[in-house]
Tab-separated table of C-alpha atoms in Angstrom:
chain	number	residue	atom	x	y	z
A	1	MET	CA	22.769	-23.539	24.673
A	2	ARG	CA	23.493	-20.214	23.004
A	3	ALA	CA	23.170	-21.833	19.548
A	4	ILE	CA	19.759	-23.224	20.495
A	5	VAL	CA	18.522	-19.810	21.632
A	6	VAL	CA	19.737	-18.206	18.403
A	7	ALA	CA	18.103	-20.955	16.324
A	8	VAL	CA	14.791	-20.559	18.168
A	9	LEU	CA	14.868	-16.784	17.715
A	10	LEU	CA	15.622	-17.133	13.998
A	11	LEU	CA	12.825	-19.656	13.593
A	12	ALA	CA	10.370	-17.420	15.452
A	13	HIS	CA	11.340	-14.467	13.272
A	14	THR	CA	10.907	-16.543	10.098
A	15	VAL	CA	7.478	-17.800	11.173
A	16	ALA	CA	6.356	-14.285	12.115
A	17	ALA	CA	7.570	-12.864	8.817
A	18	ALA	CA	5.862	-15.607	6.832
A	19	SER	CA	2.554	-15.177	8.636
A	20	ALA	CA	2.429	-11.376	8.227
A	21	PRO	CA	1.161	-11.434	4.608
A	22	ALA	CA	-1.444	-14.038	5.520
A	23	GLN	CA	-2.614	-11.899	8.436
A	24	ARG	CA	-2.854	-8.854	6.163
A	25	SER	CA	-4.805	-10.911	3.621
A	26	SER	CA	-7.237	-12.229	6.215
A	27	ARG	CA	-7.688	-8.729	7.643
A	28	LEU	CA	-8.487	-7.404	4.163
A	29	PHE	CA	-10.881	-10.331	3.623
A	30	GLU	CA	-12.690	-9.486	6.876
A	31	GLN	CA	-12.899	-5.815	5.882
A	32	TRP	CA	-14.160	-6.851	2.432
A	33	GLN	CA	-16.917	-9.023	3.943
A	34	LYS	CA	-18.101	-6.159	6.158
A	35	ALA	CA	-17.941	-3.575	3.359
A	36	ASP	CA	-19.784	-5.696	0.768
A	37	ALA	CA	-23.258	-4.535	1.836
A	38	SER	CA	-24.908	-5.898	-1.316
A	39	GLY	CA	-23.297	-9.313	-0.839
A	40	ASP	CA	-22.451	-9.606	-4.546
A	41	GLY	CA	-18.741	-10.244	-4.000
A	42	GLU	CA	-17.711	-6.888	-5.498
A	43	LEU	CA	-17.293	-3.463	-3.956
A	44	SER	CA	-18.859	-0.321	-5.335
A	45	ARG	CA	-17.058	2.967	-4.734
A	46	ARG	CA	-19.411	3.603	-1.809
A	47	GLU	CA	-18.729	0.173	-0.285
A	48	ALA	CA	-14.967	0.498	-0.857
A	49	ALA	CA	-15.018	3.783	1.086
A	50	ARG	CA	-15.168	1.612	4.222
A	51	ILE	CA	-11.658	0.322	3.433
A	52	PRO	CA	-9.442	3.444	3.188
A	53	ARG	CA	-6.576	1.703	1.393
A	54	LEU	CA	-8.865	0.457	-1.381
A	55	ALA	CA	-10.778	3.730	-1.528
A	56	ALA	CA	-7.557	5.704	-1.991
A	57	HIS	CA	-6.587	3.553	-4.998
A	58	PHE	CA	-10.045	2.735	-6.349
A	59	ASP	CA	-9.495	4.036	-9.886
A	60	THR	CA	-6.128	2.308	-10.205
A	61	ILE	CA	-7.490	-1.011	-8.933
A	62	ASP	CA	-10.633	-0.868	-11.112
A	63	ARG	CA	-8.861	-2.060	-14.264
A	64	ASP	CA	-12.022	-2.670	-16.308
A	65	GLY	CA	-13.518	0.724	-15.393
A	66	ASN	CA	-16.902	-0.649	-14.315
A	67	ALA	CA	-16.865	1.324	-11.020
A	68	ARG	CA	-16.749	-1.935	-9.036
A	69	LEU	CA	-13.802	-3.758	-7.492
A	70	SER	CA	-13.601	-7.501	-7.919
A	71	ALA	CA	-11.446	-9.751	-5.771
A	72	GLU	CA	-9.360	-10.512	-8.880
A	73	GLU	CA	-8.664	-6.806	-9.458
A	74	VAL	CA	-7.592	-6.320	-5.849
A	75	ARG	CA	-5.344	-9.406	-5.972
A	76	ALA	CA	-3.720	-8.164	-9.198
A	77	TRP	CA	-3.159	-4.707	-7.687
A	78	ARG	CA	-1.646	-6.134	-4.493
A	79	LYS	CA	0.590	-8.429	-6.545
A	80	ALA	CA	1.795	-5.480	-8.660
A	81	VAL	CA	2.538	-3.404	-5.551
A	82	ALA	CA	4.474	-6.301	-3.992
A	83	ALA	CA	6.404	-6.892	-7.224
A	84	SER	CA	7.372	-3.231	-7.458
A	85	ARG	CA	8.975	-3.496	-4.031
A	86	ARG	CA	11.186	-6.370	-5.204
A	87	THR	CA	12.794	-4.388	-8.031
A	88	PRO	CA	15.948	-2.330	-7.449
A	89	ALA	CA	13.868	0.834	-7.876
A	90	GLY	CA	11.322	-0.480	-5.366
A	91	ARG	CA	14.001	-1.250	-2.802
A	92	ARG	CA	15.525	2.189	-3.374
A	93	PHE	CA	12.090	3.767	-2.853
A	94	ASP	CA	11.628	1.797	0.381
A	95	ARG	CA	15.011	3.017	1.618
A	96	TYR	CA	14.253	6.681	0.815
A	97	PHE	CA	10.789	6.408	2.332
A	98	SER	CA	12.165	4.883	5.538
A	99	LEU	CA	14.827	7.577	5.831
A	100	ALA	CA	12.239	10.333	5.340
A	101	ASP	CA	9.797	8.775	7.843
A	102	LEU	CA	11.446	10.363	10.864
A	103	ASP	CA	8.817	9.311	13.398
A	104	GLY	CA	8.557	5.775	11.980
A	105	ASP	CA	4.764	5.777	11.734
A	106	GLY	CA	4.668	4.485	8.156
A	107	ALA	CA	3.419	7.751	6.648
A	108	LEU	CA	5.102	11.024	5.719
A	109	SER	CA	3.946	14.368	7.033
A	110	ARG	CA	4.474	17.516	4.974
A	111	THR	CA	7.440	18.384	7.225
A	112	GLU	CA	9.035	14.968	6.639
A	113	VAL	CA	8.550	15.285	2.866
A	114	GLU	CA	10.033	18.794	2.816
A	115	ALA	CA	13.033	17.629	4.850
A	116	GLY	CA	13.682	14.247	3.231
A	117	LEU	CA	12.083	14.275	-0.229
A	118	SER	CA	12.165	17.952	-1.159
A	119	ARG	CA	11.545	17.353	-4.883
A	120	MET	CA	8.194	15.844	-3.955
A	121	ALA	CA	7.117	18.639	-1.591
A	122	GLY	CA	5.478	20.759	-4.307
A	123	LYS	CA	3.335	17.793	-5.343
A	124	PHE	CA	2.175	16.905	-1.834
A	125	GLU	CA	-1.516	17.761	-2.374
A	126	ARG	CA	-1.693	15.844	-5.668
A	127	ILE	CA	-0.153	12.754	-4.104
A	128	ASP	CA	-2.248	12.859	-0.903
A	129	SER	CA	-5.244	11.074	-2.437
A	130	ASP	CA	-7.196	10.700	0.811
A	131	ARG	CA	-6.487	14.327	1.808
A	132	ASN	CA	-5.405	13.476	5.339
A	133	GLY	CA	-2.163	15.471	5.258
A	134	ARG	CA	0.017	12.338	5.274
A	135	LEU	CA	1.550	10.365	2.410
A	136	THR	CA	1.593	6.588	2.592
A	137	ARG	CA	3.811	4.335	0.506
A	138	GLU	CA	0.732	3.307	-1.447
A	139	GLU	CA	-0.232	6.894	-2.261
A	140	ILE	CA	3.250	7.664	-3.553
A	141	GLU	CA	3.429	4.398	-5.514
A	142	ASN	CA	-0.009	5.094	-6.987
A	143	TRP	CA	1.057	8.602	-8.007
A	144	PHE	CA	4.151	7.231	-9.748
A	145	ALA	CA	2.014	4.576	-11.487
A	146	LEU	CA	-0.411	7.239	-12.727
A	147	ARG	CA	2.487	9.303	-14.057
A	148	ARG	CA	3.918	6.261	-15.847
A	149	SER	CA	0.554	5.386	-17.402
A	150	ALA	CA	0.044	8.994	-18.524
A	151	ARG	CA	3.371	8.750	-20.336
A	152	GLY	CA	2.330	5.474	-21.934
A	153	ARG	CA	4.794	3.267	-20.037
């Protein structure tokens, strides 16, 4: 009986974990549909402002520099972010971020950065792209990506 309960719990966890990316994708698709006021299948900067995560990374996502986000550009950006989390450096970043996120809300306050990532504290304002006083994983990853591209890497 105990083995059956464990197996069911493991299966439930696996199904939940597998469906999470699909749920995030469908949520983004729904947000995209609502934000695309012109109905042209692309988002202008103004339209993307309705989706904070895309707005915060607009310039990084807009690879062709036409001031519009295509679905292909967003998919490529999301794929790159996911891939960066699978590298040893990405896993290390996730570990440091989780340790610094004392309240577990998925974002770092200035106090959490000063306590857990002190070398980053002086750069807080530059990294906080949406100016809300909290750093998300995406904002920090985007900042690192901008630094790498400025160095030509």
